[in-house]
Tab-separated table of C-alpha atoms in Angstrom:
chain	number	residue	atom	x	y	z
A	11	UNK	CA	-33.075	11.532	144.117
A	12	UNK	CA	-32.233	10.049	140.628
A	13	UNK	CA	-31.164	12.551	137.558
A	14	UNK	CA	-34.625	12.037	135.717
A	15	UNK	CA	-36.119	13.368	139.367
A	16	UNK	CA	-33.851	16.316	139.482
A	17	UNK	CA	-34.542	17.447	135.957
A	18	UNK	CA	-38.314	16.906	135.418
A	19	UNK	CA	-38.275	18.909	138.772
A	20	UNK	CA	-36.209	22.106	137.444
A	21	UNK	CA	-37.905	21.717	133.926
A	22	UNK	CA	-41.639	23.026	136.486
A	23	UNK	CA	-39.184	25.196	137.899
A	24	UNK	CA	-38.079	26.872	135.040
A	25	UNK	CA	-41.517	26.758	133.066
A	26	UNK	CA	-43.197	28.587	136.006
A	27	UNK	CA	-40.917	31.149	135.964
A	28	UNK	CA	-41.059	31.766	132.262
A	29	UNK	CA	-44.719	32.115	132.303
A	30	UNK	CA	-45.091	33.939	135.220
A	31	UNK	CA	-41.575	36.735	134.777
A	32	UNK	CA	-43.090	40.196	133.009
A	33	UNK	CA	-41.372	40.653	130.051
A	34	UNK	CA	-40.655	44.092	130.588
A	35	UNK	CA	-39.237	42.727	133.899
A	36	UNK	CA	-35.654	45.264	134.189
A	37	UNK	CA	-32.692	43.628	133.865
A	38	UNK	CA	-34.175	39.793	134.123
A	39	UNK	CA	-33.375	39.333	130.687
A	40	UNK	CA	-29.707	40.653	131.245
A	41	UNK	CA	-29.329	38.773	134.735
A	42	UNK	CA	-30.821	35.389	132.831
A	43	UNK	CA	-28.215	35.818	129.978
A	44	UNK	CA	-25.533	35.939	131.799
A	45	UNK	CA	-26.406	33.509	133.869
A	46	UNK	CA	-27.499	31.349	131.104
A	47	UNK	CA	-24.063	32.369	129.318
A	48	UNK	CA	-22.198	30.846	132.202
A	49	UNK	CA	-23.781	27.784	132.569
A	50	UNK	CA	-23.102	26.845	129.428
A	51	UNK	CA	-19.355	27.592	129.435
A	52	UNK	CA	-19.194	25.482	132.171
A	53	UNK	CA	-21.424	22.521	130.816
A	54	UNK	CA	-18.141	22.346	127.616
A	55	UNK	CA	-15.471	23.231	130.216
A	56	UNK	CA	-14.442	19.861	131.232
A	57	UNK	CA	-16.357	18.451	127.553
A	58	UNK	CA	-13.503	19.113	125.419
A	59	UNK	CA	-10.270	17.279	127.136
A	60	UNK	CA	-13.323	14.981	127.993
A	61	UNK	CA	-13.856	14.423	124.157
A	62	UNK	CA	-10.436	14.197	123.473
A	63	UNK	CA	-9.338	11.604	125.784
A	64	UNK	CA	-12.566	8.961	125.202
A	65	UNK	CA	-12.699	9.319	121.344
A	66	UNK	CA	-9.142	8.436	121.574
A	67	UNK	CA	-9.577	5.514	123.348
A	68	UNK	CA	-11.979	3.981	121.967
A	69	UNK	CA	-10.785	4.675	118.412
A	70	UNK	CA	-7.867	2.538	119.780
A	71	UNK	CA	-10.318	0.182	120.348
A	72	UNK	CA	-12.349	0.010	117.608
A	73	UNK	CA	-9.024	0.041	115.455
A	74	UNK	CA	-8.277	-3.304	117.355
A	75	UNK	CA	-11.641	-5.176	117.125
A	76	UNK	CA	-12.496	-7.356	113.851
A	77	UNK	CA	-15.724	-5.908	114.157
A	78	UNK	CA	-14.958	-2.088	114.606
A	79	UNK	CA	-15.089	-1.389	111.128
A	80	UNK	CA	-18.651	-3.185	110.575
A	81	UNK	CA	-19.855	-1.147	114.026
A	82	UNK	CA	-18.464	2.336	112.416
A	83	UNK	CA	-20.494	1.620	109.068
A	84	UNK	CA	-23.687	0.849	110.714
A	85	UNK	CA	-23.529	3.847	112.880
A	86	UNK	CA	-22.856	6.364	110.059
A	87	UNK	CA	-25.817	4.761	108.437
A	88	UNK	CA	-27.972	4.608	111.048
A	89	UNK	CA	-27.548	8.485	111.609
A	90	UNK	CA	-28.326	8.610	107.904
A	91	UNK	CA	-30.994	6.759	107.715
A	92	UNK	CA	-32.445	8.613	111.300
A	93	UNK	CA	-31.792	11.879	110.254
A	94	UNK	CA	-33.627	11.466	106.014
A	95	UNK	CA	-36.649	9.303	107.710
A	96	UNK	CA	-37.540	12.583	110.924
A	97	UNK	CA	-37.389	14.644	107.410
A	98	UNK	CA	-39.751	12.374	105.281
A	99	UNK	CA	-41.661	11.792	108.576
A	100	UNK	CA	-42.183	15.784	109.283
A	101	UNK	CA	-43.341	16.288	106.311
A	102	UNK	CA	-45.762	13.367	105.948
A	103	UNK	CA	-46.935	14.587	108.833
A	104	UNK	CA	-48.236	17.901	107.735
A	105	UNK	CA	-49.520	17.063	104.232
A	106	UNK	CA	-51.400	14.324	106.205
A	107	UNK	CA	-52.788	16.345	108.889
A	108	UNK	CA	-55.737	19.336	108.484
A	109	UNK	CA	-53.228	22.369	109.352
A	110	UNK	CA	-53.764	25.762	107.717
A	111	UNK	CA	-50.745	27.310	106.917
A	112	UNK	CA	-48.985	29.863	108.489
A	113	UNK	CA	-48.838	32.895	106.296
A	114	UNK	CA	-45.253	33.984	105.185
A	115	UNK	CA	-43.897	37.421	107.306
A	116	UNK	CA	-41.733	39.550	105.231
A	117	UNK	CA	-39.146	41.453	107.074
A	118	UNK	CA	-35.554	42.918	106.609
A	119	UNK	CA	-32.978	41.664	108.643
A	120	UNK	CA	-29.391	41.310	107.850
A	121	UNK	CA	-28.101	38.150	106.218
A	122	UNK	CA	-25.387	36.126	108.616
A	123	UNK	CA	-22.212	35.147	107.038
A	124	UNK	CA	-22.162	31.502	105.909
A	125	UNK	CA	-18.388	29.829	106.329
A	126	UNK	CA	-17.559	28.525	102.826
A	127	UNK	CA	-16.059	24.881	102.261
A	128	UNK	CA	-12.556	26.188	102.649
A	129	UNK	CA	-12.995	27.781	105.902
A	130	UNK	CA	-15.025	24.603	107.381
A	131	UNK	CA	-11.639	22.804	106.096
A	132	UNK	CA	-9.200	25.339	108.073
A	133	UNK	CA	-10.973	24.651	111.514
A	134	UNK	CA	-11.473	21.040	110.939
A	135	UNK	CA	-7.728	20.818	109.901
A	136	UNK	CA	-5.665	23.674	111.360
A	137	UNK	CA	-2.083	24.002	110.976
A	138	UNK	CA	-1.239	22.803	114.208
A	139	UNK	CA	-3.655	20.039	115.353
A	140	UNK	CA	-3.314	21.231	118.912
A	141	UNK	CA	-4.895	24.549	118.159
A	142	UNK	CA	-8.573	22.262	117.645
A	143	UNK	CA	-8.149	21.836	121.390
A	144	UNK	CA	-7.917	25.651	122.523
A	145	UNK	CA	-10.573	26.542	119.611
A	146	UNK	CA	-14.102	27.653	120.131
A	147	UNK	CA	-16.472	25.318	121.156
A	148	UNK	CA	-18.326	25.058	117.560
A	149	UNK	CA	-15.125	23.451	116.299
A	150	UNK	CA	-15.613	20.208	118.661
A	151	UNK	CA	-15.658	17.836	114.330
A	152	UNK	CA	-12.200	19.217	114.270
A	153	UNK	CA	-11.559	17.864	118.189
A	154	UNK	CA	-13.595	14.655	117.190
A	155	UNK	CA	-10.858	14.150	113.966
A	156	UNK	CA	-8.040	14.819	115.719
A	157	UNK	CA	-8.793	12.622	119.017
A	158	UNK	CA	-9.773	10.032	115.628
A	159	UNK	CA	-6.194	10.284	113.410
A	160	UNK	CA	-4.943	10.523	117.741
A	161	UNK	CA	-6.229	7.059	118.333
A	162	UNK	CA	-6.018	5.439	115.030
A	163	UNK	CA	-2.082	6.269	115.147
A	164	UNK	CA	-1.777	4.412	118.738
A	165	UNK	CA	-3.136	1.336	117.101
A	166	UNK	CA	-0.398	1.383	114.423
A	167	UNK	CA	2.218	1.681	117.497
A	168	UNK	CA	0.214	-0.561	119.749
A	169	UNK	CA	3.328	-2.474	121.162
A	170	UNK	CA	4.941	0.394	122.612
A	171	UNK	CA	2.342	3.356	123.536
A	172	UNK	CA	0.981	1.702	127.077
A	173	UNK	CA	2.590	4.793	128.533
A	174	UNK	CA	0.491	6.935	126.493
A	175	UNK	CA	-3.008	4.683	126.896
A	176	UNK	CA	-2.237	4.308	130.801
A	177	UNK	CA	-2.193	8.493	130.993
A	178	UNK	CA	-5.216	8.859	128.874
A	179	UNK	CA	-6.786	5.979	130.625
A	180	UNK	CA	-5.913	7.970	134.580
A	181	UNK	CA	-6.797	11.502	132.788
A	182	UNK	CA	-10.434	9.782	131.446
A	183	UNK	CA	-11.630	8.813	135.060
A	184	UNK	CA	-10.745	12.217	136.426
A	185	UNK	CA	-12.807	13.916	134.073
A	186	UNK	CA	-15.280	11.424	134.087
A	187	UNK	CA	-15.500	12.307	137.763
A	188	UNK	CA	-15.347	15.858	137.213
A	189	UNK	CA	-18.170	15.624	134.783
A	190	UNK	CA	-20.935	14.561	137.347
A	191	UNK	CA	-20.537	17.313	139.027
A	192	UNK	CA	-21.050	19.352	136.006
A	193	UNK	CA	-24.231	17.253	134.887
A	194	UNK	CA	-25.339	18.032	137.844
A	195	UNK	CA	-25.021	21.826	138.302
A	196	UNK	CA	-26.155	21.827	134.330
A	197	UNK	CA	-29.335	19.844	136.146
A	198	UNK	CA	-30.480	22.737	138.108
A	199	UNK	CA	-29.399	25.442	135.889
A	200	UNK	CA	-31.616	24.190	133.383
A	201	UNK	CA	-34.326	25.941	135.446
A	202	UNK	CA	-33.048	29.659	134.344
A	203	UNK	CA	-32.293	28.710	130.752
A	204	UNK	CA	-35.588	27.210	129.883
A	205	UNK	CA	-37.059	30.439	131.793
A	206	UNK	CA	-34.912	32.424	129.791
A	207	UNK	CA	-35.735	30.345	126.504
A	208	UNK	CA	-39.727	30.896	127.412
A	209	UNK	CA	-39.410	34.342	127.900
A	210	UNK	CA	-37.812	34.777	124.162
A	211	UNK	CA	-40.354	32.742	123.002
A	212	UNK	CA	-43.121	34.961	124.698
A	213	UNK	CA	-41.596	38.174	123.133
A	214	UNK	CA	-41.370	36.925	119.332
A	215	UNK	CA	-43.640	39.406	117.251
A	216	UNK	CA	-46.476	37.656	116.296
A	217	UNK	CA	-46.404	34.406	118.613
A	218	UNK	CA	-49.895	33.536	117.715
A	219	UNK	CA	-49.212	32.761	113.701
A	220	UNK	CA	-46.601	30.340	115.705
A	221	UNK	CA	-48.738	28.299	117.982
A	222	UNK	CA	-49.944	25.852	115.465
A	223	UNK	CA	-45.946	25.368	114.523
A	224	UNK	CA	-45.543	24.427	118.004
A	225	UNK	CA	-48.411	22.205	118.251
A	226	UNK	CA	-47.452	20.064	115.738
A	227	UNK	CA	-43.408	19.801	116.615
A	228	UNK	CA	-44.893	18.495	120.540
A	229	UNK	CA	-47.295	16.380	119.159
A	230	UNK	CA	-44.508	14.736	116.944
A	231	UNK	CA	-42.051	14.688	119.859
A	232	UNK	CA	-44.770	12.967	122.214
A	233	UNK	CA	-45.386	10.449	119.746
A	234	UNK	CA	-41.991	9.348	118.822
A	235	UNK	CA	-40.990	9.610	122.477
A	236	UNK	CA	-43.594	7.500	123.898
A	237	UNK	CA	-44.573	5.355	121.462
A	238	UNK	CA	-42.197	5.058	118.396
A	239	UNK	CA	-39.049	5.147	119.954
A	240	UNK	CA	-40.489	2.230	122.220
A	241	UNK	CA	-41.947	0.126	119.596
A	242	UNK	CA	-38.387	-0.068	117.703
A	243	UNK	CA	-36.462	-0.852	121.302
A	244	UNK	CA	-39.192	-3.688	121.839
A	245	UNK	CA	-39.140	-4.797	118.204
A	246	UNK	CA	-35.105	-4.612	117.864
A	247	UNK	CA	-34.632	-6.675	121.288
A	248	UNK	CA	-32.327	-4.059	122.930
A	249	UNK	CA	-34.247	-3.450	126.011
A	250	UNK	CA	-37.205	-5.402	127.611
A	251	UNK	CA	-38.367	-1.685	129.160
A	252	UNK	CA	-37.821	0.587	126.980
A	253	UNK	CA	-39.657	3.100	128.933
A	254	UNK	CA	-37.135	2.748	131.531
A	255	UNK	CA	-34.623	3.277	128.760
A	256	UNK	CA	-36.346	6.409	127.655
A	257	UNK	CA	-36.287	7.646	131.139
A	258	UNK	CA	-33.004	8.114	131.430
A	259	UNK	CA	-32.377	9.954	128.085
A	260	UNK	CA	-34.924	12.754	129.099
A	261	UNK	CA	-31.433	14.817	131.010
A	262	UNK	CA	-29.633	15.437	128.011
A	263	UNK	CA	-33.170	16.050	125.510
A	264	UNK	CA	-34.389	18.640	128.385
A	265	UNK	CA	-30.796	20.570	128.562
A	266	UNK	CA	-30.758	20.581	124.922
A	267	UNK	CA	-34.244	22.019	124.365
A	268	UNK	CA	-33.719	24.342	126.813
A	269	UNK	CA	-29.749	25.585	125.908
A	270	UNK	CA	-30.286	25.323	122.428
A	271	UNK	CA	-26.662	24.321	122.015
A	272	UNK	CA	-25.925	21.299	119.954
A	273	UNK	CA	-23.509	20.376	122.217
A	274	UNK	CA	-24.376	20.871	126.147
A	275	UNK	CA	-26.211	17.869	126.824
A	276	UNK	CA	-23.435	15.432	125.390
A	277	UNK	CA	-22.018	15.352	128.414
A	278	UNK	CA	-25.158	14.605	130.503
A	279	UNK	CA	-25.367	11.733	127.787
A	280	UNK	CA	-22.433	10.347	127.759
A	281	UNK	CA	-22.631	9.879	131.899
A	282	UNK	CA	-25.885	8.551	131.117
A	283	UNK	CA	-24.728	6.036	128.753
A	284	UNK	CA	-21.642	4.783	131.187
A	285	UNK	CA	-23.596	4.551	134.180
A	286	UNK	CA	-26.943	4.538	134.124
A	287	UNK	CA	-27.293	2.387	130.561
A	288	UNK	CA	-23.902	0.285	131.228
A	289	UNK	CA	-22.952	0.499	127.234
A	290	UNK	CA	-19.957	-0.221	125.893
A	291	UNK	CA	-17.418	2.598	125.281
A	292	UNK	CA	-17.480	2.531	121.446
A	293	UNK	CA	-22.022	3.654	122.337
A	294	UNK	CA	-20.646	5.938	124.920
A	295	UNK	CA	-17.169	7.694	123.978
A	296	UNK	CA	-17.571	7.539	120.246
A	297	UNK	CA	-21.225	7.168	118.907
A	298	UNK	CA	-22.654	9.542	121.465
A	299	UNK	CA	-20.119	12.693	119.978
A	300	UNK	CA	-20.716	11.621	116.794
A	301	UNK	CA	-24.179	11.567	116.707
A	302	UNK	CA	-23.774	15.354	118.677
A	303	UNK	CA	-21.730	16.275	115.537
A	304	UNK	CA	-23.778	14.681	112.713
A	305	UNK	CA	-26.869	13.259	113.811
A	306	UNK	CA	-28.985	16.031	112.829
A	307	UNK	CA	-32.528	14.146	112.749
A	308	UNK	CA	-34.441	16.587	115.398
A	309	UNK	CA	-32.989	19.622	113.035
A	310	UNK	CA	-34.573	17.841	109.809
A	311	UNK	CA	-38.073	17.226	111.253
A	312	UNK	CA	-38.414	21.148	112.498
A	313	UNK	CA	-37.258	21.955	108.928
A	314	UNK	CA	-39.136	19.997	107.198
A	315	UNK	CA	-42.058	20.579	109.251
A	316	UNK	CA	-41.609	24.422	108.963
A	317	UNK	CA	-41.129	23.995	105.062
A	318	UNK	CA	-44.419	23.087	104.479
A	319	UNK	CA	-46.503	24.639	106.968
A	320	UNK	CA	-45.021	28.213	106.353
């Protein structure tokens, strides 16, 4: 059974359940949490040396290649360009459309601590670079730099670190190995944590001021899934099926919607992208975790959406 298979079968799976669990069901909640809690330690378990070692690499590549520099440039722009155009789009989208608005809820609720500039700058660049690797798992920029300056400085040594590529080269296929198992366990846990996300969902006060939120964010997902996102791969020449393209991306967009971490489903993606889509490493090893780190366009369409409908 291929990965698409497994997951569209645990995404039922898990909706079923989170329809059909009472929510004043015991300790379900506490049994789904940790549950949910463990699966997604594991899913960044093997990530982060993962991370490490690939970035590296192909840094070391790209560092090497005439064109590396050009292929850098266009990527920052294109997650850019990606991430202003979902924010113009989502907001097109509801002056355009007949929605009323959702009225605005006032509540008190305690305001979370925001990290200023100069503790964003301590993570990213702590005073011992190995510390980014034993660091939470938010702190994966600061891994993503390090593995960076890591592979940039092999390419100024290039004539005598073979040693050093030849290790990171052995230590990449192990946990490139280890990884599909991972993907795959993450596969059928995604069953309990989209329960667990549609039971939250199902206990927010006031779900019903919500449903024409929700309405609108699927209706813009289903159209840029199946139909804009194919138009661009047919127009751009990349893939003569771009549906069969798409296919393959919907592991890492279902453990993402239903984790809700910003990082889980890189790791489904990045298998995807080595063995299912056949890219190159620079796609694979070094777009794919910086797109996880910056790319931000799904976050500025729900924000932009919910700016102007509430």
């Amino acid at each position: 059974m291929k990965l698409w298979q497994k997951i569209v079968i645990s995404t039922a799976i898990g909706l079923v359940l989170g329809l059909l669990l009472p929510l004043s069901g015991g300790d379900t909640r506490a049994v789904l949490k940790i549950l949910g809690d463990l699966l997604m330690s594991l899913g960044t378990y093997i990530l982060i040396p993962l991370l490490f070692a690939q970035v590296s690499l192909a840094t070391f590549d790209l560092a090497g290649d005439p064109s590396g520099r050009h292929f850098s440039l266009r990527a920052i722009l294109f997650l850019l360009l990606s991430t202003f155009g979902f924010a113009l789009a989502g907001g097109l989208a509801i002056l355009v459309l007949p929605i009323d608005r959702i009225p605005v809820i006032v509540e008190e609720s305690a305001m979370k601590d925001i990290p200023g500039i100069d503790l964003i700058l301590q993570n990213l660049f702590a005073p011992n670079a190995l510390q980014v690797l034993t660091g939470p798992v938010q702190y994966i920029p600061g891994i993503f730099i390090f593995a960076l300056i890591f592979g940039f400085g092999l390419h100024t040594q290039r004539n005598t670190v073979k040693p050093v590529l030849d290790f990171l080269e052995a230590t990449s296929r192990v946990l490139v190995s280890l990884n599909r198992y991972v993907v795959e366990i993450l596969i059928y846990g995604t069953a309990i944590l989209l329960c667990a996300r549609i039971i939250a969902i199902r206990e927010t006060p006031d779900l019903e001021l919500f449903i024409r939120l929700f309405l609108v964010l699927v209706g813009l997902g289903v159209l840029l899934f199946c139909g804009i996102y194919p138009l661009l791969l047919r127009f751009m020449g990349f893939h003569q099926k771009p549906f069969a393209w798409l296919r393959h991306t919907l592991t890492p967009i279902v453990i993402g919607l239903s984790s809700g971490n910003n990082y889980l489903p890189l790791g489904a993606q990045m298998k995807n992208g080595l063995e299912n889509l056949r890219y190159n490493r620079r796609i694979w090893a070094w777009f794919y975790p910086l797109a996880s780190i910056t790319g931000r366009a799904g976050t500025a369409l729900v924000t932009s959406v919910s700016f102007f409908l509430v």
